[in-house]
Short mmCIF file of C-alpha atoms and ligand atoms in Angstrom, two decimals:
data_model
loop_
_atom_site.label_atom_id
_atom_site.label_comp_id
_atom_site.label_asym_id
_atom_site.label_seq_id
_atom_site.Cartn_x
_atom_site.Cartn_y
_atom_site.Cartn_z
CA MET A 246 -9.14 -4.42 -24.04
CA PRO A 247 -12.53 -3.02 -22.94
CA THR A 248 -13.11 0.71 -22.92
CA VAL A 249 -14.48 2.55 -20.03
CA THR A 250 -16.07 6.04 -20.94
CA ILE A 251 -16.59 8.23 -17.72
CA ASP A 252 -18.44 11.33 -18.24
CA GLY A 253 -17.44 11.31 -21.99
CA VAL A 254 -13.85 10.56 -21.47
CA ALA A 255 -12.58 7.13 -22.75
CA VAL A 256 -9.80 4.98 -21.30
CA GLU A 257 -8.94 1.13 -22.10
CA VAL A 258 -8.47 -1.11 -19.23
CA GLU A 259 -7.56 -4.76 -18.65
CA LYS A 260 -10.32 -7.16 -18.66
CA GLY A 261 -11.49 -7.58 -15.12
CA GLN A 262 -10.07 -4.18 -13.88
CA THR A 263 -12.78 -2.25 -12.16
CA ILE A 264 -14.39 1.06 -12.86
CA LEU A 265 -12.43 2.74 -10.02
CA ASP A 266 -9.26 1.46 -11.75
CA ALA A 267 -10.47 3.24 -14.98
CA ALA A 268 -11.30 6.32 -13.04
CA ARG A 269 -7.92 6.53 -11.45
CA LYS A 270 -6.27 6.07 -14.66
CA LEU A 271 -8.03 9.12 -15.98
CA GLY A 272 -7.20 11.16 -12.84
CA ILE A 273 -10.91 11.31 -12.02
CA TRP A 274 -11.68 11.32 -8.26
CA ILE A 275 -14.33 8.92 -6.85
CA PRO A 276 -14.57 8.96 -3.01
CA THR A 277 -13.72 5.52 -1.30
CA LEU A 278 -13.40 4.41 2.43
CA CYS A 279 -13.57 0.67 2.26
CA TYR A 280 -11.07 0.31 -0.73
CA HIS A 281 -7.67 -0.85 -0.19
CA PRO A 282 -5.51 -2.65 -2.83
CA ALA A 283 -3.99 -4.94 -0.26
CA VAL A 284 -7.33 -6.86 0.27
CA ALA A 285 -10.20 -8.10 -1.67
CA GLN A 286 -12.76 -5.49 -1.81
CA PRO A 287 -15.46 -5.97 0.79
CA ALA A 288 -17.68 -3.01 -0.85
CA THR A 289 -19.42 -2.21 2.51
CA CYS A 290 -19.20 1.63 2.49
CA ARG A 291 -21.05 2.10 -0.84
CA LEU A 292 -19.37 5.42 -1.06
CA CYS A 293 -17.83 4.98 -4.53
CA MET A 294 -21.10 4.56 -6.41
CA VAL A 295 -21.38 5.79 -10.10
CA GLU A 296 -24.19 5.47 -12.62
CA LEU A 297 -23.76 2.79 -15.17
CA ASP A 298 -25.46 3.27 -18.63
CA ARG A 299 -26.87 -0.05 -19.72
CA GLY A 300 -28.37 1.26 -22.79
CA GLY A 301 -32.08 1.23 -21.86
CA TRP A 302 -31.59 1.73 -18.26
CA LYS A 303 -29.12 3.26 -15.79
CA GLN A 304 -28.08 1.50 -12.51
CA LEU A 305 -26.03 2.71 -9.56
CA VAL A 306 -23.10 0.49 -8.91
CA THR A 307 -20.21 0.27 -6.66
CA SER A 308 -17.13 1.26 -8.68
CA CYS A 309 -14.41 -0.44 -6.41
CA ASN A 310 -15.57 -3.85 -7.36
CA TYR A 311 -17.47 -3.64 -10.62
CA PRO A 312 -15.25 -5.61 -12.98
CA VAL A 313 -15.11 -4.14 -16.60
CA ARG A 314 -15.59 -7.11 -19.24
CA GLN A 315 -16.90 -5.15 -22.06
CA ASP A 316 -17.11 -1.53 -23.24
CA ILE A 317 -19.15 0.46 -20.79
CA GLU A 318 -20.22 4.13 -20.20
CA VAL A 319 -20.35 5.53 -16.71
CA SER A 320 -21.00 8.75 -15.14
CA VAL A 321 -19.36 9.89 -11.89
CA THR A 322 -20.97 13.36 -12.00
CA SER A 323 -24.64 12.60 -12.92
CA GLU A 324 -27.04 14.29 -10.27
CA ARG A 325 -28.13 10.55 -9.35
CA ALA A 326 -24.55 9.50 -8.70
CA VAL A 327 -23.54 12.63 -6.70
CA ALA A 328 -26.84 12.31 -4.80
CA ALA A 329 -26.35 8.74 -3.87
CA ARG A 330 -22.91 9.05 -2.64
CA ARG A 331 -23.83 12.23 -0.55
CA GLY A 332 -26.78 10.34 0.94
CA VAL A 333 -24.36 7.51 1.93
CA MET A 334 -21.98 9.99 3.24
CA GLU A 335 -24.79 11.50 5.45
CA LEU A 336 -25.53 7.90 6.79
CA THR A 337 -21.75 7.28 7.49
CA LEU A 338 -21.30 10.56 9.16
CA ALA A 339 -24.35 9.51 11.46
CA ARG A 340 -22.05 6.86 12.81
CA ALA A 341 -18.94 9.13 13.40
CA PRO A 342 -20.03 12.85 13.16
CA GLU A 343 -16.84 14.00 14.98
CA ASN A 344 -14.33 11.94 13.04
CA GLU A 345 -11.99 14.52 11.21
CA GLN A 346 -11.02 12.10 8.52
CA LEU A 347 -14.50 11.61 7.84
CA GLN A 348 -15.49 15.10 7.97
CA ALA A 349 -12.60 16.15 5.72
CA LEU A 350 -13.82 13.45 3.10
CA ALA A 351 -17.34 14.73 3.36
CA ARG A 352 -16.42 18.42 2.69
CA ARG A 353 -14.43 17.14 -0.26
CA MET A 354 -17.80 15.77 -1.40
CA GLY A 355 -19.65 18.81 -0.60
CA VAL A 356 -21.26 17.47 2.32
CA GLU A 357 -21.40 19.66 5.47
CA GLY A 358 -22.53 17.59 8.22
CA THR A 359 -25.52 15.18 8.59
CA PRO A 360 -29.19 15.91 9.38
CA LEU A 361 -29.41 12.31 10.87
CA PRO A 362 -28.99 11.55 14.55
CA MET A 363 -25.88 9.73 15.70
CA VAL A 364 -26.76 5.99 15.23
CA SER A 365 -24.27 4.10 17.26
CA THR A 366 -22.01 4.45 20.20
CA ALA A 367 -20.87 0.75 19.89
CA GLN A 368 -17.14 1.73 19.13
CA ARG A 369 -16.30 5.26 18.77
CA ASP A 370 -15.94 6.35 15.02
CA CYS A 371 -16.08 2.77 13.68
CA ILE A 372 -17.88 2.91 10.26
CA LEU A 373 -17.82 -0.82 9.78
CA CYS A 374 -15.86 -0.94 6.66
CA GLY A 375 -14.31 -4.08 7.32
CA LEU A 376 -10.82 -3.34 6.23
CA CYS A 377 -9.07 -4.15 9.55
CA THR A 378 -10.76 -7.65 9.59
CA ALA A 379 -9.81 -8.06 6.11
CA VAL A 380 -6.19 -7.14 6.43
CA CYS A 381 -5.86 -9.32 9.60
CA GLU A 382 -7.18 -12.44 7.82
CA GLU A 383 -6.02 -12.01 4.04
CA VAL A 384 -2.55 -10.38 4.55
CA ILE A 385 -1.20 -11.09 8.14
CA GLY A 386 -3.08 -14.68 8.15
CA ARG A 387 -4.81 -14.34 11.34
CA ALA A 388 -8.30 -13.88 12.59
CA ALA A 389 -7.68 -11.86 15.76
CA ILE A 390 -10.63 -9.48 15.26
CA GLY A 391 -14.10 -9.76 13.74
CA PHE A 392 -17.51 -8.14 13.75
CA ALA A 393 -19.62 -8.82 16.91
CA GLY A 394 -22.91 -7.48 18.01
CA ARG A 395 -25.98 -6.67 15.75
CA GLY A 396 -27.66 -3.32 14.60
CA MET A 397 -26.55 -0.41 16.54
CA ASP A 398 -24.20 -2.58 18.78
CA ARG A 399 -22.34 -4.01 15.78
CA ALA A 400 -18.72 -3.39 16.05
CA VAL A 401 -15.24 -4.82 15.29
CA ALA A 402 -13.89 -6.76 18.51
CA SER A 403 -11.67 -9.44 19.63
CA PRO A 404 -13.10 -12.76 20.53
CA PHE A 405 -15.30 -12.32 23.84
CA ARG A 406 -14.05 -8.65 23.72
CA GLN A 407 -10.97 -9.93 25.51
CA PRO A 408 -7.34 -9.61 24.34
CA ALA A 409 -6.90 -11.93 21.10
CA GLU A 410 -4.52 -14.71 21.45
CA ASP A 411 -4.18 -14.70 17.80
CA CYS A 412 -3.10 -11.06 17.59
CA ILE A 413 0.57 -10.48 17.13
CA ALA A 414 0.27 -6.73 17.64
CA CYS A 415 1.47 -5.98 14.24
CA GLY A 416 -0.59 -2.79 14.00
CA ALA A 417 -1.92 -3.71 10.26
CA CYS A 418 -5.38 -3.08 11.41
CA ALA A 419 -4.55 0.42 12.73
CA ALA A 420 -2.59 1.29 9.57
CA ILE A 421 -5.45 0.31 7.21
CA CYS A 422 -8.21 1.85 9.35
CA PRO A 423 -9.62 4.79 7.27
CA VAL A 424 -10.99 6.85 10.09
CA GLY A 425 -8.35 6.24 12.88
CA THR A 426 -10.60 4.00 15.24
CA ILE A 427 -7.85 1.65 15.91
CA GLN A 428 -4.94 3.06 17.67
CA ILE A 429 -1.29 1.92 18.69
CA ARG A 430 -0.43 2.95 22.21
CA ILE A 431 3.11 2.38 23.59
CA HIS A 432 3.45 1.78 27.24
CA GLU A 433 6.68 3.27 28.23
CA ASP A 434 6.43 1.76 31.85
CA THR A 435 6.10 -1.80 30.77
CA ASP A 436 7.78 -1.47 27.22
CA GLU A 437 4.70 -2.87 25.60
CA ILE A 438 2.35 -1.98 22.46
CA GLU A 439 -1.07 -2.02 22.86
CA ILE A 440 -3.71 -2.50 20.02
CA SER A 441 -6.77 -0.32 21.08
CA PRO A 442 -9.62 -0.87 21.56
CA PHE A 443 -8.89 -4.52 21.51
CA LYS A 444 -6.65 -4.33 24.77
CA THR A 445 -3.98 -6.61 23.04
CA ARG A 446 -0.58 -6.02 24.48
CA ALA A 447 2.72 -7.48 23.38
CA LYS A 448 6.31 -7.12 24.53
CA LEU A 449 8.25 -4.48 22.35
CA GLN A 450 11.48 -5.55 20.88
CA ARG A 451 14.25 -3.00 21.47
CA CYS A 452 17.38 -2.74 19.28
CA THR A 453 20.05 -4.39 21.04
CA GLU A 454 22.67 -1.71 20.08
CA CYS A 455 20.86 1.50 20.45
CA GLY A 456 17.80 0.61 22.34
CA ALA A 457 15.34 2.03 19.83
CA ARG A 458 11.99 0.29 19.73
CA VAL A 459 11.56 -1.87 16.80
CA VAL A 460 8.42 -3.97 16.68
CA SER A 461 6.47 -6.37 18.84
CA LEU A 462 8.29 -9.52 19.66
CA PRO A 463 5.63 -11.85 18.10
CA VAL A 464 5.96 -9.91 14.88
CA THR A 465 9.63 -10.52 14.54
CA GLU A 466 9.12 -14.25 15.43
CA GLU A 467 6.32 -14.44 12.84
CA VAL A 468 8.37 -12.87 10.14
CA LEU A 469 11.16 -15.03 10.64
CA ARG A 470 9.16 -18.19 11.01
CA SER A 471 7.12 -17.31 7.63
CA ALA A 472 10.48 -16.47 5.76
CA ASN A 473 11.83 -19.84 6.87
CA ILE A 474 14.69 -18.21 8.76
CA ASP A 475 16.31 -19.84 11.58
CA TRP A 476 15.15 -17.59 14.51
CA GLU A 477 17.97 -18.96 16.72
CA LYS A 478 20.71 -18.36 14.23
CA TYR A 479 19.39 -14.76 13.47
CA ARG A 480 18.25 -13.79 16.85
CA GLU A 481 20.75 -11.06 17.32
CA HIS A 482 20.72 -9.63 13.80
CA ALA A 483 16.86 -9.67 13.85
CA ARG A 484 16.99 -7.66 17.17
CA LEU A 485 18.89 -4.60 15.68
CA CYS A 486 17.05 -1.65 14.32
CA PRO A 487 17.32 -0.98 10.65
CA ALA A 488 19.74 1.84 11.12
CA CYS A 489 22.16 -0.36 13.36
CA ARG A 490 21.51 -3.19 10.92
CA ARG A 491 22.78 -1.13 8.22
CA ARG A 492 25.83 0.20 10.25
CA GLN A 493 26.70 -3.46 11.02
CA ALA A 494 26.63 -4.55 7.48
CA ALA A 495 28.55 -1.43 6.30
CA GLY A 496 31.24 -2.34 8.95
CA ALA A 497 31.42 -6.11 7.82
CA ILE A 498 31.70 -5.09 4.23
CA ALA A 499 34.57 -2.45 5.30
CA ALA A 500 36.37 -5.29 7.19
CA GLY A 501 36.22 -7.66 4.21
CA SER A 502 33.47 -9.83 5.53
CA THR A 503 30.67 -10.85 3.42
CA GLY A 504 27.76 -9.94 5.89
CA THR A 505 25.67 -11.89 8.27
CA ARG A 506 23.35 -13.34 5.75
CA GLN A 507 26.11 -14.72 3.60
CA GLN A 508 28.20 -15.92 6.26
CA GLU A 509 25.86 -19.00 6.82
S1 SF4 B 17 -12.25 -0.37 13.19
FE1 SF4 B 17 -11.61 0.90 11.29
S2 SF4 B 17 -11.04 -0.46 9.74
FE2 SF4 B 17 -12.11 -1.76 11.21
S3 SF4 B 17 -14.17 -1.78 10.34
FE3 SF4 B 17 -14.17 -0.03 11.90
S4 SF4 B 17 -13.58 1.85 10.38
FE4 SF4 B 17 -13.09 -0.13 9.34
S1 FES B 18 -14.94 2.15 -1.81
FE1 FES B 18 -16.35 0.93 -2.88
S2 FES B 18 -17.85 0.21 -1.53
FE2 FES B 18 -16.29 1.26 -0.25
#
C-alpha cells in the first residue's frame, strides 16, 4: 500500500484512494464543497487544493480527486496551499456573499468576506459545484437538471427553465446542495412538494393510516419499480408512513401472521 505523508505525518492508503481520503484518515481537515462520496468527483470548486511535492518541483492539486498510486508527500498547511485555497474561497464568496453556509466555511478557513464584487445574480447562491446534477444523473438515474447559460449567467436549471418532466421530486438535489440553493417547499393547500428554483411540483403521498406526509408519489412508484416490486400488490403497504408500517408489522407478528412481505 502506498504511503501519503501529509505535513510530516504518514499514513498508508489503498492504491487509488485520494489525498483527501488520506487526510481524513489522519484527521486532517481540508475544506471541500463539491466533494460527496455518493457521486464521482466533479472537482469543480478547487477548494481542497494541497501542495504535492514531486521531488524537484511542487504542484497544487485538488485532493478530492487525486489518486494515490505511489508514496507521495503533500502539504496542506504550506503558504502556497493556504493562499490558493483562500483565493478560491474569495472567488466563491463573490458568487454568494450572503450565503451563511459559505460564510461559515470561509471563517473556518480564516477568510473574512471577499474584496471582489459580486459576480453573478443568475441563481441566488449557486456556486456551480455540480453536485445536484451529478446526484440526479448518477444516483437517481435521471437528468432532470443541468447547467444552462454562459459566463455570469451560468446556472443550474431544468430544461427550458420549465418544470422538468423527468423530475420525480425526490429532493436529492436539495439534500446534497452544500449551500442550500435548492429548497424543498411544501404546499399545504394543494398537498404538493415543490423543488425550488426549478418549479417542479408533485403530489405528496399521505400515510393512509395517520395522514402524515411521506414522499412524493413519483418517488414511491419509482422505488417500487426499480426494486421490482409489484406496485398494485403493495400499494396499500407502501402508502403507510414508517411508524404505521412498523405498527402494522408488529400487530401482524403478535397475531401470529408472518407479515405482509412474507404473505406473498
Ligand atoms: S444548486 Fe447547489 S448543488 Fe447545484 S450546482 Fe449550485 S451550489 Fe452546487
Ligand atoms: S472538493 Fe475538491 S475540487 Fe471541490
